[in-house]
Tab-separated table of C-alpha atoms in Angstrom:
chain	number	residue	atom	x	y	z
Q	161	MET	CA	-67.536	-32.671	13.414
Q	162	THR	CA	-70.404	-32.372	10.993
Q	163	ASN	CA	-74.011	-32.296	12.103
Q	164	PRO	CA	-75.936	-35.107	10.419
Q	165	SER	CA	-79.703	-34.955	10.318
Q	166	SER	CA	-82.205	-37.197	8.628
Q	167	ALA	CA	-85.442	-35.318	9.225
Q	168	THR	CA	-87.463	-33.061	6.955
Q	169	PRO	CA	-88.095	-29.498	8.134
Q	170	VAL	CA	-91.058	-28.751	10.347
Q	171	PRO	CA	-91.135	-24.952	10.605
Q	172	PRO	CA	-91.429	-23.972	14.263
Q	173	ALA	CA	-94.307	-21.775	15.304
Q	174	GLY	CA	-93.672	-18.122	14.664
Q	175	GLY	CA	-90.981	-18.750	12.053
Q	176	GLY	CA	-90.247	-16.488	9.136
Q	177	GLY	CA	-88.335	-13.640	10.700
Q	178	GLY	CA	-86.137	-11.102	9.079
Q	179	CYS	CA	-83.103	-11.454	6.884
Q	180	PRO	CA	-79.614	-10.443	8.064
Q	181	MET	CA	-78.841	-8.769	4.776
Q	182	GLY	CA	-80.796	-7.827	1.726
Q	183	SER	CA	-80.113	-9.108	-1.748
Q	184	GLY	CA	-77.454	-7.128	-3.541
Q	185	SER	CA	-75.817	-5.926	-0.302
Q	186	GLY	CA	-72.510	-7.682	-0.879
Q	187	ALA	CA	-73.310	-11.040	0.671
Q	188	VAL	CA	-70.711	-13.646	-0.270
Q	189	PRO	CA	-72.124	-16.788	-1.934
Q	190	LEU	CA	-71.110	-19.792	0.159
Q	191	SER	CA	-70.080	-21.798	-2.877
Q	192	GLY	CA	-67.637	-21.726	-5.747
Q	193	PRO	CA	-64.094	-22.852	-6.474
Q	194	GLY	CA	-62.495	-20.378	-4.049
Q	195	PHE	CA	-63.656	-22.463	-1.091
Q	196	HIS	CA	-62.229	-25.622	-2.664
Q	197	THR	CA	-58.861	-24.400	-3.925
Q	198	GLU	CA	-57.511	-21.510	-1.822
Q	199	PRO	CA	-59.998	-20.821	0.974
Q	200	GLN	CA	-57.524	-18.736	2.992
Q	201	THR	CA	-57.203	-16.324	0.059
Q	202	LEU	CA	-60.979	-16.002	0.035
Q	203	TYR	CA	-61.096	-15.525	3.810
Q	204	ARG	CA	-58.505	-12.721	3.565
Q	205	SER	CA	-60.673	-10.882	1.049
Q	206	MET	CA	-63.697	-11.388	3.316
Q	207	ARG	CA	-61.796	-9.849	6.245
Q	208	ARG	CA	-60.788	-6.906	4.090
Q	209	ASP	CA	-64.316	-6.258	2.818
Q	210	HIS	CA	-66.470	-7.195	5.820
Q	211	GLY	CA	-64.370	-7.692	8.929
Q	212	PRO	CA	-64.584	-10.717	11.249
Q	213	VAL	CA	-68.309	-11.397	10.668
Q	214	VAL	CA	-69.301	-11.803	7.035
Q	215	PRO	CA	-72.768	-11.734	5.410
Q	216	VAL	CA	-73.070	-14.859	3.267
Q	217	GLU	CA	-75.684	-16.462	1.062
Q	218	LEU	CA	-76.404	-20.173	1.322
Q	219	PRO	CA	-77.486	-22.261	-1.685
Q	220	GLY	CA	-81.050	-21.332	-2.486
Q	221	GLY	CA	-80.466	-17.685	-1.569
Q	222	PHE	CA	-80.868	-18.039	2.203
Q	223	PRO	CA	-78.943	-15.522	4.334
Q	224	ALA	CA	-76.543	-16.244	7.174
Q	225	TRP	CA	-73.481	-14.844	8.913
Q	226	LEU	CA	-70.048	-16.477	8.665
Q	227	VAL	CA	-67.889	-15.831	11.737
Q	228	ILE	CA	-64.228	-15.844	10.628
Q	229	GLY	CA	-62.535	-13.924	13.461
Q	230	TYR	CA	-60.942	-16.053	16.195
Q	231	ARG	CA	-62.051	-13.719	18.987
Q	232	GLU	CA	-65.571	-13.431	17.617
Q	233	LEU	CA	-65.821	-17.185	17.163
Q	234	HIS	CA	-64.642	-17.676	20.743
Q	235	GLN	CA	-67.299	-15.190	21.854
Q	236	VAL	CA	-70.100	-16.956	19.980
Q	237	THR	CA	-69.147	-20.448	21.095
Q	238	SER	CA	-68.631	-19.354	24.713
Q	239	ASP	CA	-72.108	-17.815	25.030
Q	240	GLY	CA	-74.589	-20.662	24.718
Q	241	GLU	CA	-77.408	-18.477	26.008
Q	242	LEU	CA	-77.128	-15.737	23.386
Q	243	TYR	CA	-75.983	-18.040	20.578
Q	244	PRO	CA	-77.400	-21.516	21.285
Q	245	ARG	CA	-77.260	-24.385	18.842
Q	246	ASP	CA	-81.050	-24.280	18.637
Q	247	VAL	CA	-82.106	-24.651	15.023
Q	248	SER	CA	-85.741	-24.048	15.971
Q	249	LEU	CA	-84.885	-20.353	16.414
Q	250	TRP	CA	-84.038	-19.888	12.724
Q	251	ASN	CA	-86.024	-17.063	11.184
Q	252	GLN	CA	-85.933	-18.620	7.705
Q	253	TRP	CA	-87.894	-21.822	8.314
Q	254	GLU	CA	-90.967	-20.725	6.403
Q	255	ASN	CA	-88.790	-20.330	3.287
Q	256	ILE	CA	-86.901	-23.646	3.468
Q	257	PRO	CA	-88.101	-26.363	1.045
Q	258	PRO	CA	-88.142	-29.984	2.236
Q	259	ASP	CA	-85.549	-30.975	-0.398
Q	260	TRP	CA	-83.025	-28.257	0.495
Q	261	PRO	CA	-79.618	-29.982	0.091
Q	262	LEU	CA	-78.115	-28.488	3.268
Q	263	LEU	CA	-80.833	-29.843	5.549
Q	264	PRO	CA	-78.847	-32.960	6.502
Q	265	MET	CA	-76.031	-30.679	7.702
Q	266	VAL	CA	-77.997	-27.829	9.263
Q	267	GLY	CA	-80.448	-30.176	10.946
Q	268	THR	CA	-84.003	-29.821	12.169
Q	269	PRO	CA	-85.443	-29.828	15.697
Q	270	MET	CA	-85.108	-33.353	17.124
Q	271	PRO	CA	-84.165	-34.960	20.466
Q	272	SER	CA	-80.500	-35.581	19.657
Q	273	ILE	CA	-77.233	-34.452	21.238
Q	274	TYR	CA	-76.511	-32.449	18.066
Q	275	PHE	CA	-79.870	-30.698	17.761
Q	276	THR	CA	-80.805	-29.732	21.319
Q	277	ALA	CA	-79.806	-26.723	23.381
Q	278	GLY	CA	-79.500	-25.621	26.973
Q	279	ALA	CA	-80.612	-28.011	29.697
Q	280	GLU	CA	-81.880	-30.591	27.196
Q	281	HIS	CA	-78.495	-30.651	25.437
Q	282	ARG	CA	-76.700	-31.047	28.768
Q	283	ARG	CA	-79.007	-33.950	29.576
Q	284	HIS	CA	-77.821	-35.778	26.445
Q	285	VAL	CA	-74.179	-34.863	27.110
Q	286	GLU	CA	-74.358	-36.370	30.602
Q	287	MET	CA	-75.423	-39.666	29.033
Q	288	VAL	CA	-73.265	-39.784	25.887
Q	289	VAL	CA	-69.928	-38.404	27.115
Q	290	PRO	CA	-69.341	-40.934	29.934
Q	291	ALA	CA	-70.211	-43.740	27.505
Q	292	LEU	CA	-67.523	-42.487	25.131
Q	293	GLU	CA	-65.012	-41.863	27.929
Q	294	ALA	CA	-65.198	-45.512	28.977
Q	295	ALA	CA	-64.127	-46.778	25.532
Q	296	ASP	CA	-60.811	-48.639	25.863
Q	297	PRO	CA	-58.194	-46.743	23.780
Q	298	PHE	CA	-56.038	-49.862	23.472
Q	299	GLU	CA	-58.957	-51.833	22.047
Q	300	ILE	CA	-59.760	-49.020	19.602
Q	301	ARG	CA	-56.140	-48.939	18.488
Q	302	GLN	CA	-56.133	-52.727	18.044
Q	303	HIS	CA	-59.201	-52.516	15.800
Q	304	CYS	CA	-57.570	-49.702	13.812
Q	305	GLU	CA	-54.316	-51.591	13.326
Q	306	GLN	CA	-56.113	-54.715	12.156
Q	307	LEU	CA	-58.381	-52.851	9.745
Q	308	ALA	CA	-55.580	-50.588	8.456
Q	309	ASP	CA	-53.461	-53.664	7.725
Q	310	ARG	CA	-56.403	-55.222	5.900
Q	311	LEU	CA	-56.873	-52.137	3.716
Q	312	ILE	CA	-53.156	-51.946	2.912
Q	313	ASP	CA	-53.048	-55.679	2.156
Q	314	ALA	CA	-55.612	-55.058	-0.581
Q	315	VAL	CA	-53.275	-52.683	-2.459
Q	316	CYS	CA	-49.713	-53.353	-1.291
Q	317	SER	CA	-48.750	-55.852	-3.977
Q	318	ARG	CA	-49.658	-53.639	-6.947
Q	319	GLY	CA	-47.558	-50.599	-6.032
Q	320	THR	CA	-50.283	-47.993	-6.604
Q	321	ALA	CA	-53.353	-46.854	-4.691
Q	322	ASP	CA	-55.817	-44.057	-4.145
Q	323	LEU	CA	-55.264	-43.318	-0.471
Q	324	VAL	CA	-58.570	-41.469	-0.137
Q	325	ALA	CA	-60.911	-44.096	-1.575
Q	326	GLU	CA	-58.901	-47.130	-0.520
Q	327	PHE	CA	-57.647	-46.123	2.913
Q	328	ALA	CA	-58.582	-42.791	4.524
Q	329	GLU	CA	-62.331	-42.962	3.910
Q	330	PRO	CA	-63.050	-46.626	4.662
Q	331	LEU	CA	-60.896	-46.896	7.795
Q	332	PRO	CA	-62.988	-44.764	10.204
Q	333	VAL	CA	-66.319	-46.166	9.054
Q	334	LEU	CA	-65.034	-49.735	9.297
Q	335	VAL	CA	-64.067	-49.154	12.914
Q	336	LEU	CA	-67.553	-47.789	13.614
Q	337	ALA	CA	-69.307	-50.454	11.543
Q	338	ARG	CA	-67.935	-53.216	13.727
Q	339	LEU	CA	-69.905	-51.787	16.614
Q	340	VAL	CA	-73.268	-52.220	14.869
Q	341	GLY	CA	-72.721	-55.379	12.797
Q	342	PHE	CA	-72.293	-53.987	9.277
Q	343	PRO	CA	-70.297	-56.256	6.976
Q	344	ASP	CA	-66.842	-54.791	6.405
Q	345	ASP	CA	-67.352	-54.937	2.638
Q	346	GLU	CA	-70.136	-52.322	2.888
Q	347	GLY	CA	-67.790	-49.831	4.503
Q	348	ALA	CA	-66.731	-48.085	1.299
Q	349	ASP	CA	-70.275	-47.367	0.141
Q	350	ILE	CA	-71.385	-46.268	3.602
Q	351	ALA	CA	-68.408	-43.916	3.625
Q	352	GLN	CA	-69.564	-42.445	0.296
Q	353	VAL	CA	-73.111	-42.039	1.610
Q	354	LEU	CA	-71.941	-40.188	4.710
Q	355	LYS	CA	-69.635	-38.027	2.588
Q	356	ASP	CA	-72.506	-37.025	0.286
Q	357	LEU	CA	-74.635	-36.192	3.323
Q	358	ALA	CA	-71.898	-34.059	4.850
Q	359	ASP	CA	-71.009	-32.220	1.632
Q	360	GLY	CA	-74.553	-30.861	1.470
Q	361	GLY	CA	-74.704	-30.946	-2.318
Q	362	PRO	CA	-77.548	-31.953	-4.643
Q	363	GLY	CA	-77.020	-35.613	-3.720
Q	364	ALA	CA	-77.517	-35.142	0.017
Q	365	GLN	CA	-81.168	-36.175	0.094
Q	366	LYS	CA	-80.506	-39.222	-2.105
Q	367	ALA	CA	-77.595	-40.118	0.154
Q	368	HIS	CA	-79.962	-40.242	3.108
Q	369	LEU	CA	-82.176	-42.671	1.214
Q	370	ARG	CA	-79.145	-44.808	0.368
Q	371	PHE	CA	-78.147	-44.833	4.032
Q	372	GLY	CA	-81.625	-46.151	4.852
Q	373	GLU	CA	-81.219	-48.819	2.163
Q	374	HIS	CA	-78.009	-49.977	3.814
Q	375	MET	CA	-79.865	-50.316	7.087
Q	376	HIS	CA	-82.684	-52.286	5.462
Q	377	ARG	CA	-80.245	-54.630	3.688
Q	378	LEU	CA	-78.465	-55.222	6.959
Q	379	VAL	CA	-81.751	-56.130	8.628
Q	380	ALA	CA	-82.712	-58.525	5.809
Q	381	ALA	CA	-79.292	-60.197	5.787
Q	382	LYS	CA	-79.224	-60.715	9.528
Q	383	ARG	CA	-82.801	-61.978	9.567
Q	384	ALA	CA	-81.842	-64.638	6.990
Q	385	HIS	CA	-78.414	-65.426	8.478
Q	386	PRO	CA	-78.227	-64.414	12.121
Q	387	GLY	CA	-74.832	-64.248	13.762
Q	388	ASP	CA	-73.124	-63.196	16.976
Q	389	ASP	CA	-73.420	-59.453	16.451
Q	390	VAL	CA	-75.463	-56.492	17.585
Q	391	THR	CA	-77.911	-56.544	14.688
Q	392	SER	CA	-78.687	-60.260	15.027
Q	393	ARG	CA	-79.407	-59.787	18.724
Q	394	MET	CA	-81.623	-56.839	17.813
Q	395	LEU	CA	-83.612	-59.067	15.467
Q	396	ALA	CA	-83.885	-61.762	18.142
Q	397	HIS	CA	-85.597	-59.369	20.526
Q	398	PRO	CA	-89.161	-60.585	21.278
Q	399	GLU	CA	-90.848	-57.218	20.773
Q	400	PRO	CA	-91.923	-56.687	17.132
Q	401	PHE	CA	-90.468	-53.742	15.195
Q	402	THR	CA	-90.923	-52.617	11.593
Q	403	ASP	CA	-87.966	-52.590	9.198
Q	404	GLU	CA	-88.023	-48.797	9.391
Q	405	GLU	CA	-87.563	-48.998	13.141
Q	406	TYR	CA	-84.682	-51.424	12.659
Q	407	ALA	CA	-83.120	-48.948	10.263
Q	408	LEU	CA	-83.290	-46.214	12.899
Q	409	ASP	CA	-81.249	-48.297	15.340
Q	410	HIS	CA	-84.150	-49.027	17.694
Q	411	ARG	CA	-83.171	-52.696	17.625
Q	412	LEU	CA	-79.649	-51.798	18.675
Q	413	VAL	CA	-81.125	-50.146	21.743
Q	414	ALA	CA	-83.392	-53.128	22.442
Q	415	ALA	CA	-80.581	-55.651	22.017
Q	416	LYS	CA	-78.228	-53.813	24.317
Q	417	ARG	CA	-80.943	-53.386	26.908
Q	418	ALA	CA	-81.474	-57.163	26.866
Q	419	HIS	CA	-77.777	-58.105	26.530
Q	420	PRO	CA	-75.555	-55.293	27.849
Q	421	GLY	CA	-71.868	-55.447	27.025
Q	422	ASP	CA	-68.694	-53.411	27.237
Q	423	ASP	CA	-69.630	-50.926	24.532
Q	424	VAL	CA	-70.874	-47.384	24.075
Q	425	THR	CA	-74.518	-48.362	23.580
Q	426	SER	CA	-74.697	-50.474	26.738
Q	427	ARG	CA	-73.090	-47.717	28.780
Q	428	MET	CA	-75.597	-45.195	27.430
Q	429	LEU	CA	-78.450	-47.511	28.403
Q	430	ALA	CA	-76.994	-47.906	31.891
Q	431	HIS	CA	-77.234	-44.154	32.501
Q	432	PRO	CA	-79.591	-43.640	35.464
Q	433	GLU	CA	-81.790	-41.014	33.794
Q	434	PRO	CA	-84.376	-42.489	31.417
Q	435	PHE	CA	-84.275	-41.688	27.702
Q	436	THR	CA	-86.672	-42.771	24.977
Q	437	ASP	CA	-85.572	-45.306	22.371
Q	438	GLU	CA	-85.795	-42.534	19.780
Q	439	GLU	CA	-83.310	-40.447	21.779
Q	440	TYR	CA	-80.897	-43.355	22.147
Q	441	ALA	CA	-81.157	-44.141	18.429
Q	442	LEU	CA	-80.666	-40.542	17.293
Q	443	ASP	CA	-77.632	-40.090	19.545
Q	444	LEU	CA	-76.086	-43.315	18.222
Q	445	MET	CA	-76.670	-42.219	14.631
Q	446	ALA	CA	-75.155	-38.814	15.394
Q	447	ILE	CA	-72.060	-40.318	16.990
Q	448	THR	CA	-71.515	-42.592	14.000
Q	449	ALA	CA	-72.132	-40.077	11.238
Q	450	ALA	CA	-70.461	-37.051	12.820
Q	451	GLY	CA	-67.112	-38.695	13.437
Q	452	HIS	CA	-66.562	-40.465	10.140
Q	453	LEU	CA	-65.672	-38.009	7.370
Q	454	THR	CA	-63.840	-35.537	9.571
Q	455	THR	CA	-61.515	-38.318	10.703
Q	456	ALA	CA	-61.108	-39.545	7.128
Q	457	ASP	CA	-60.165	-36.051	5.962
Q	458	TRP	CA	-57.760	-35.648	8.879
Q	459	ILE	CA	-55.942	-38.743	7.611
Q	460	GLY	CA	-56.110	-37.617	3.990
Q	461	ASN	CA	-54.997	-34.030	4.617
Q	462	SER	CA	-52.080	-35.171	6.790
Q	463	THR	CA	-50.940	-37.624	4.138
Q	464	ARG	CA	-51.249	-35.007	1.381
Q	465	LEU	CA	-49.026	-32.582	3.273
Q	466	MET	CA	-46.527	-35.367	3.948
Q	467	LEU	CA	-46.336	-36.069	0.200
Q	468	THR	CA	-46.164	-32.447	-0.961
Q	469	GLU	CA	-44.166	-30.541	1.677
Q	470	ASP	CA	-40.692	-31.685	2.689
Q	471	GLN	CA	-40.700	-30.128	6.156
Q	472	PHE	CA	-44.008	-31.726	6.993
Q	473	ALA	CA	-42.791	-35.082	5.689
Q	474	ASP	CA	-39.751	-34.833	7.949
Q	475	ALA	CA	-42.008	-34.210	10.942
Q	476	LEU	CA	-44.268	-37.154	10.146
Q	477	SER	CA	-41.372	-39.531	9.586
Q	478	GLY	CA	-39.535	-38.479	12.732
Q	479	GLY	CA	-41.231	-40.899	15.097
Q	480	ARG	CA	-44.480	-41.457	16.957
Q	481	HIS	CA	-44.323	-38.169	18.884
Q	482	SER	CA	-43.633	-36.260	15.665
Q	483	VAL	CA	-46.681	-37.852	14.040
Q	484	ALA	CA	-48.909	-36.473	16.796
Q	485	GLU	CA	-47.368	-32.995	16.506
Q	486	ALA	CA	-47.665	-32.971	12.736
Q	487	MET	CA	-51.296	-34.069	12.877
Q	488	ASN	CA	-52.007	-31.255	15.325
Q	489	GLU	CA	-50.561	-28.803	12.812
Q	490	VAL	CA	-52.971	-30.153	10.201
Q	491	LEU	CA	-55.850	-29.112	12.465
Q	492	TRP	CA	-54.446	-25.572	12.379
Q	493	GLU	CA	-53.496	-25.374	8.713
Q	494	ASP	CA	-55.784	-27.740	6.815
Q	495	GLY	CA	-58.495	-28.866	9.213
Q	496	PRO	CA	-61.222	-31.160	7.920
Q	497	THR	CA	-64.114	-28.984	9.158
Q	498	GLN	CA	-63.847	-25.519	7.650
Q	499	ILE	CA	-67.367	-24.278	8.386
Q	500	LEU	CA	-69.764	-25.664	10.968
Q	501	ALA	CA	-73.496	-25.050	11.141
Q	502	GLY	CA	-74.444	-23.456	13.277
Q	503	ARG	CA	-75.658	-21.152	16.040
Q	504	TRP	CA	-78.822	-19.056	16.109
Q	505	ALA	CA	-79.187	-15.731	17.883
Q	506	SER	CA	-81.720	-15.869	20.695
Q	507	ARG	CA	-82.089	-12.076	20.608
Q	508	ASP	CA	-80.812	-9.070	18.681
Q	509	ALA	CA	-77.076	-8.590	19.197
Q	510	ARG	CA	-73.979	-6.804	17.937
Q	511	LEU	CA	-71.003	-8.921	16.828
Q	512	GLY	CA	-67.832	-7.942	14.992
Q	513	GLY	CA	-69.358	-4.650	13.844
Q	514	GLN	CA	-72.486	-6.328	12.453
Q	515	ASN	CA	-76.086	-6.151	13.674
Q	516	ILE	CA	-77.312	-9.695	14.297
Q	517	ALA	CA	-81.098	-10.101	14.362
Q	518	ARG	CA	-82.972	-12.560	16.547
Q	519	GLY	CA	-83.166	-15.900	14.742
Q	520	ASP	CA	-80.258	-15.220	12.373
Q	521	MET	CA	-78.019	-18.192	11.593
Q	522	LEU	CA	-74.335	-17.911	12.428
Q	523	LEU	CA	-71.951	-20.298	10.692
Q	524	LEU	CA	-68.716	-21.070	12.518
Q	525	GLY	CA	-65.729	-20.415	10.254
Q	526	LEU	CA	-63.358	-22.769	12.080
Q	527	GLY	CA	-60.729	-22.883	9.331
Q	528	ALA	CA	-60.754	-19.126	8.834
Q	529	ALA	CA	-60.515	-18.421	12.579
Q	530	ASN	CA	-57.456	-20.681	12.853
Q	531	ALA	CA	-55.724	-18.428	10.298
Q	532	ASP	CA	-56.847	-15.139	11.846
Q	533	PRO	CA	-53.809	-12.793	11.648
Q	534	HIS	CA	-54.650	-11.422	15.099
Q	535	ILE	CA	-53.551	-14.724	16.647
Q	536	ARG	CA	-51.040	-15.892	14.036
Q	537	GLN	CA	-48.734	-12.857	13.891
Q	538	GLN	CA	-45.701	-14.761	15.169
Q	539	VAL	CA	-46.203	-17.839	13.000
Q	540	THR	CA	-43.874	-18.292	10.038
Q	541	ASP	CA	-43.869	-21.027	7.432
Q	542	GLN	CA	-40.722	-22.463	9.041
Q	543	VAL	CA	-42.342	-22.649	12.490
Q	544	VAL	CA	-45.616	-24.061	11.241
Q	545	ARG	CA	-44.144	-26.764	9.053
Q	546	SER	CA	-41.243	-27.835	11.272
Q	547	GLY	CA	-43.285	-29.714	13.843
Q	548	GLN	CA	-42.296	-27.182	16.531
Q	549	GLY	CA	-45.035	-24.580	16.259
Q	550	GLY	CA	-48.201	-26.507	17.074
Q	551	ASN	CA	-50.450	-26.020	20.070
Q	552	SER	CA	-53.958	-27.151	20.870
Q	553	SER	CA	-55.779	-23.821	20.989
Q	554	HIS	CA	-57.125	-24.305	17.458
Q	555	MET	CA	-60.855	-24.297	16.729
Q	556	ALA	CA	-60.859	-27.514	14.697
Q	557	PHE	CA	-63.267	-29.196	17.137
Q	558	SER	CA	-65.170	-25.949	17.838
Q	559	HIS	CA	-65.315	-24.592	21.379
Q	560	GLY	CA	-67.640	-24.172	24.327
Q	561	GLU	CA	-70.720	-26.054	25.405
Q	562	TYR	CA	-71.519	-27.443	21.949
Q	563	ARG	CA	-68.010	-28.416	20.882
Q	564	CYS	CA	-67.135	-31.928	19.809
Q	565	PRO	CA	-66.976	-33.853	23.126
Q	566	PHE	CA	-63.414	-34.444	24.330
Q	567	PRO	CA	-63.759	-38.267	24.326
Q	568	ALA	CA	-64.926	-38.146	20.698
Q	569	GLN	CA	-61.888	-36.023	19.829
Q	570	GLU	CA	-59.646	-38.626	21.450
Q	571	ILE	CA	-61.289	-41.481	19.539
Q	572	ALA	CA	-60.852	-39.603	16.256
Q	573	GLU	CA	-57.201	-38.957	17.106
Q	574	ILE	CA	-56.582	-42.654	17.827
Q	575	ILE	CA	-58.107	-43.687	14.507
Q	576	ALA	CA	-56.276	-41.034	12.461
Q	577	ARG	CA	-52.917	-41.405	14.169
Q	578	THR	CA	-52.971	-45.207	14.134
Q	579	GLY	CA	-53.949	-45.226	10.473
Q	580	ILE	CA	-51.060	-42.945	9.509
Q	581	GLU	CA	-48.565	-44.870	11.628
Q	582	VAL	CA	-49.551	-48.187	10.036
Q	583	LEU	CA	-49.426	-46.583	6.589
Q	584	LEU	CA	-45.901	-45.245	7.160
Q	585	ASP	CA	-44.724	-48.547	8.636
Q	586	ARG	CA	-46.059	-50.638	5.763
Q	587	LEU	CA	-45.386	-48.288	2.818
Q	588	PRO	CA	-42.400	-46.132	3.828
Q	589	ASP	CA	-41.548	-44.875	0.318
Q	590	LEU	CA	-44.942	-43.428	-0.601
Q	591	GLU	CA	-44.903	-40.719	-3.249
Q	592	LEU	CA	-47.505	-38.918	-5.328
Q	593	ALA	CA	-48.391	-40.584	-8.604
Q	594	VAL	CA	-49.539	-37.281	-10.160
Q	595	PRO	CA	-48.269	-33.703	-9.970
Q	596	ALA	CA	-49.441	-31.949	-6.805
Q	597	THR	CA	-51.207	-29.342	-8.948
Q	598	GLU	CA	-53.570	-32.035	-10.250
Q	599	LEU	CA	-54.919	-32.955	-6.811
Q	600	MET	CA	-58.567	-31.966	-6.442
Q	601	ARG	CA	-60.454	-30.870	-3.357
Q	602	ARG	CA	-63.965	-32.016	-2.575
Q	603	PRO	CA	-66.462	-29.391	-3.806
Q	604	SER	CA	-67.650	-28.316	-0.361
Q	605	ALA	CA	-67.326	-25.027	1.498
Q	606	PHE	CA	-67.963	-26.837	4.768
Q	607	LEU	CA	-65.517	-29.751	4.706
Q	608	ARG	CA	-61.971	-29.748	3.378
Q	609	GLY	CA	-60.709	-33.005	1.968
Q	610	MET	CA	-59.319	-34.569	-1.177
Q	611	THR	CA	-61.418	-36.276	-3.843
Q	612	ALA	CA	-58.476	-38.606	-4.536
Q	613	LEU	CA	-54.850	-39.063	-3.505
Q	614	PRO	CA	-53.076	-41.265	-6.097
Q	615	VAL	CA	-49.770	-42.670	-4.846
Q	616	ARG	CA	-47.127	-45.170	-5.859
Q	617	PHE	CA	-44.745	-47.204	-3.745
Q	618	THR	CA	-42.534	-50.265	-3.818
Q	619	PRO	CA	-44.794	-53.336	-3.759
Q	620	VAL	CA	-44.605	-55.261	-0.483
Q	621	ARG	CA	-46.004	-58.509	0.830
Q	622	THR	CA	-49.297	-58.761	2.642
Q	623	THR	CA	-49.245	-59.312	6.371
Q	624	GLY	CA	-50.285	-62.932	5.809
Q	625	ASP	CA	-47.378	-63.516	3.417
Q	626	ALA	CA	-44.958	-62.018	5.938
Q	627	LEU	CA	-45.858	-64.484	8.703
């Protein structure tokens, strides 16, 4: 999962520590076409030149370490005391401008499940995880089937589609949008906003502003035309809030406190330990933003492999159990989250032959670790692509105390698997509409997904026509 943040940096006291590597010392720029086209080739050269822990340079010239060894990544993620996810420890804060494009991904100190560490992080986990665990998987699947059918109905009669823009990206955000009252027709643009935030490019800061605009439009629409949804009940709450507070989901918290239901927000509010409305709102925003694009790319990457590799297509078309196995292989071979920010050293340390200074940032190279030859020696192309070689020891959801919570992983799997199953049921003769060599990856070192996936198929009737 990505780490969405909407704050501007407030350098913690005592910031401005040292740099893990000096300029000109062979640090690898964390950008460029190698990350988009053949990242495993790039990771192999990194292993050859630097070993399992690589000095890298973030956009703007800021130093960090990229952990690409499976064992080293396991070590970092298993030791939350030495390598906590505590962004306030970063020794570069005094150099970070407020418009740095990676801020929405790296995050800033705030009381959220994604940006706290130690006991405070565990406090949030104890509230959020049970609320997610109680989500009814059958109800989630029902929502996914209905929304997937709706998306396919929009394209099925014309015989062509872009499966990224018209299916994989809108489906997860539509499922989430129903929980907060967004109109379904805003799903596509919200998906684009969250994608721009996660990519961490020049448009990240503007994307945050656009996300706020969506929130404000939702508030205005529901104030003018209230309905039976979360946002309307938020607006009906007697305590006055500003539009900015509405946009930060404070009204969602207030509405669910007044009218609890069988949903994640109500279960969070029912937790016996008190949290502030800001904490509830930030955790809700994190849950929504973090799970969207990774799930969309899981769908897109699985579909791409199905359309370009015969063995993978056979696995996906072999039945429901084969779909689950094939999707698990995608998390090994083409996982949506390639690099995750991050961890920060709480003291000087030695890792993978490198000297890590207190306050240094460590980026988790999840995709590279999954391909580490030390753990993949027995894997052949035949085993990997046949649907028989998968297991769940991959790092796609990270590991340790700060991993993606297990219930969130299960929700993502339901959305992705249901979407693919509906797609295969409705459009069984899908094929690429362009040569595979023309498919383009999103220009991000952190997330691996397609910019488009043009397909053609035999036109079919909509679900309404088939009744």
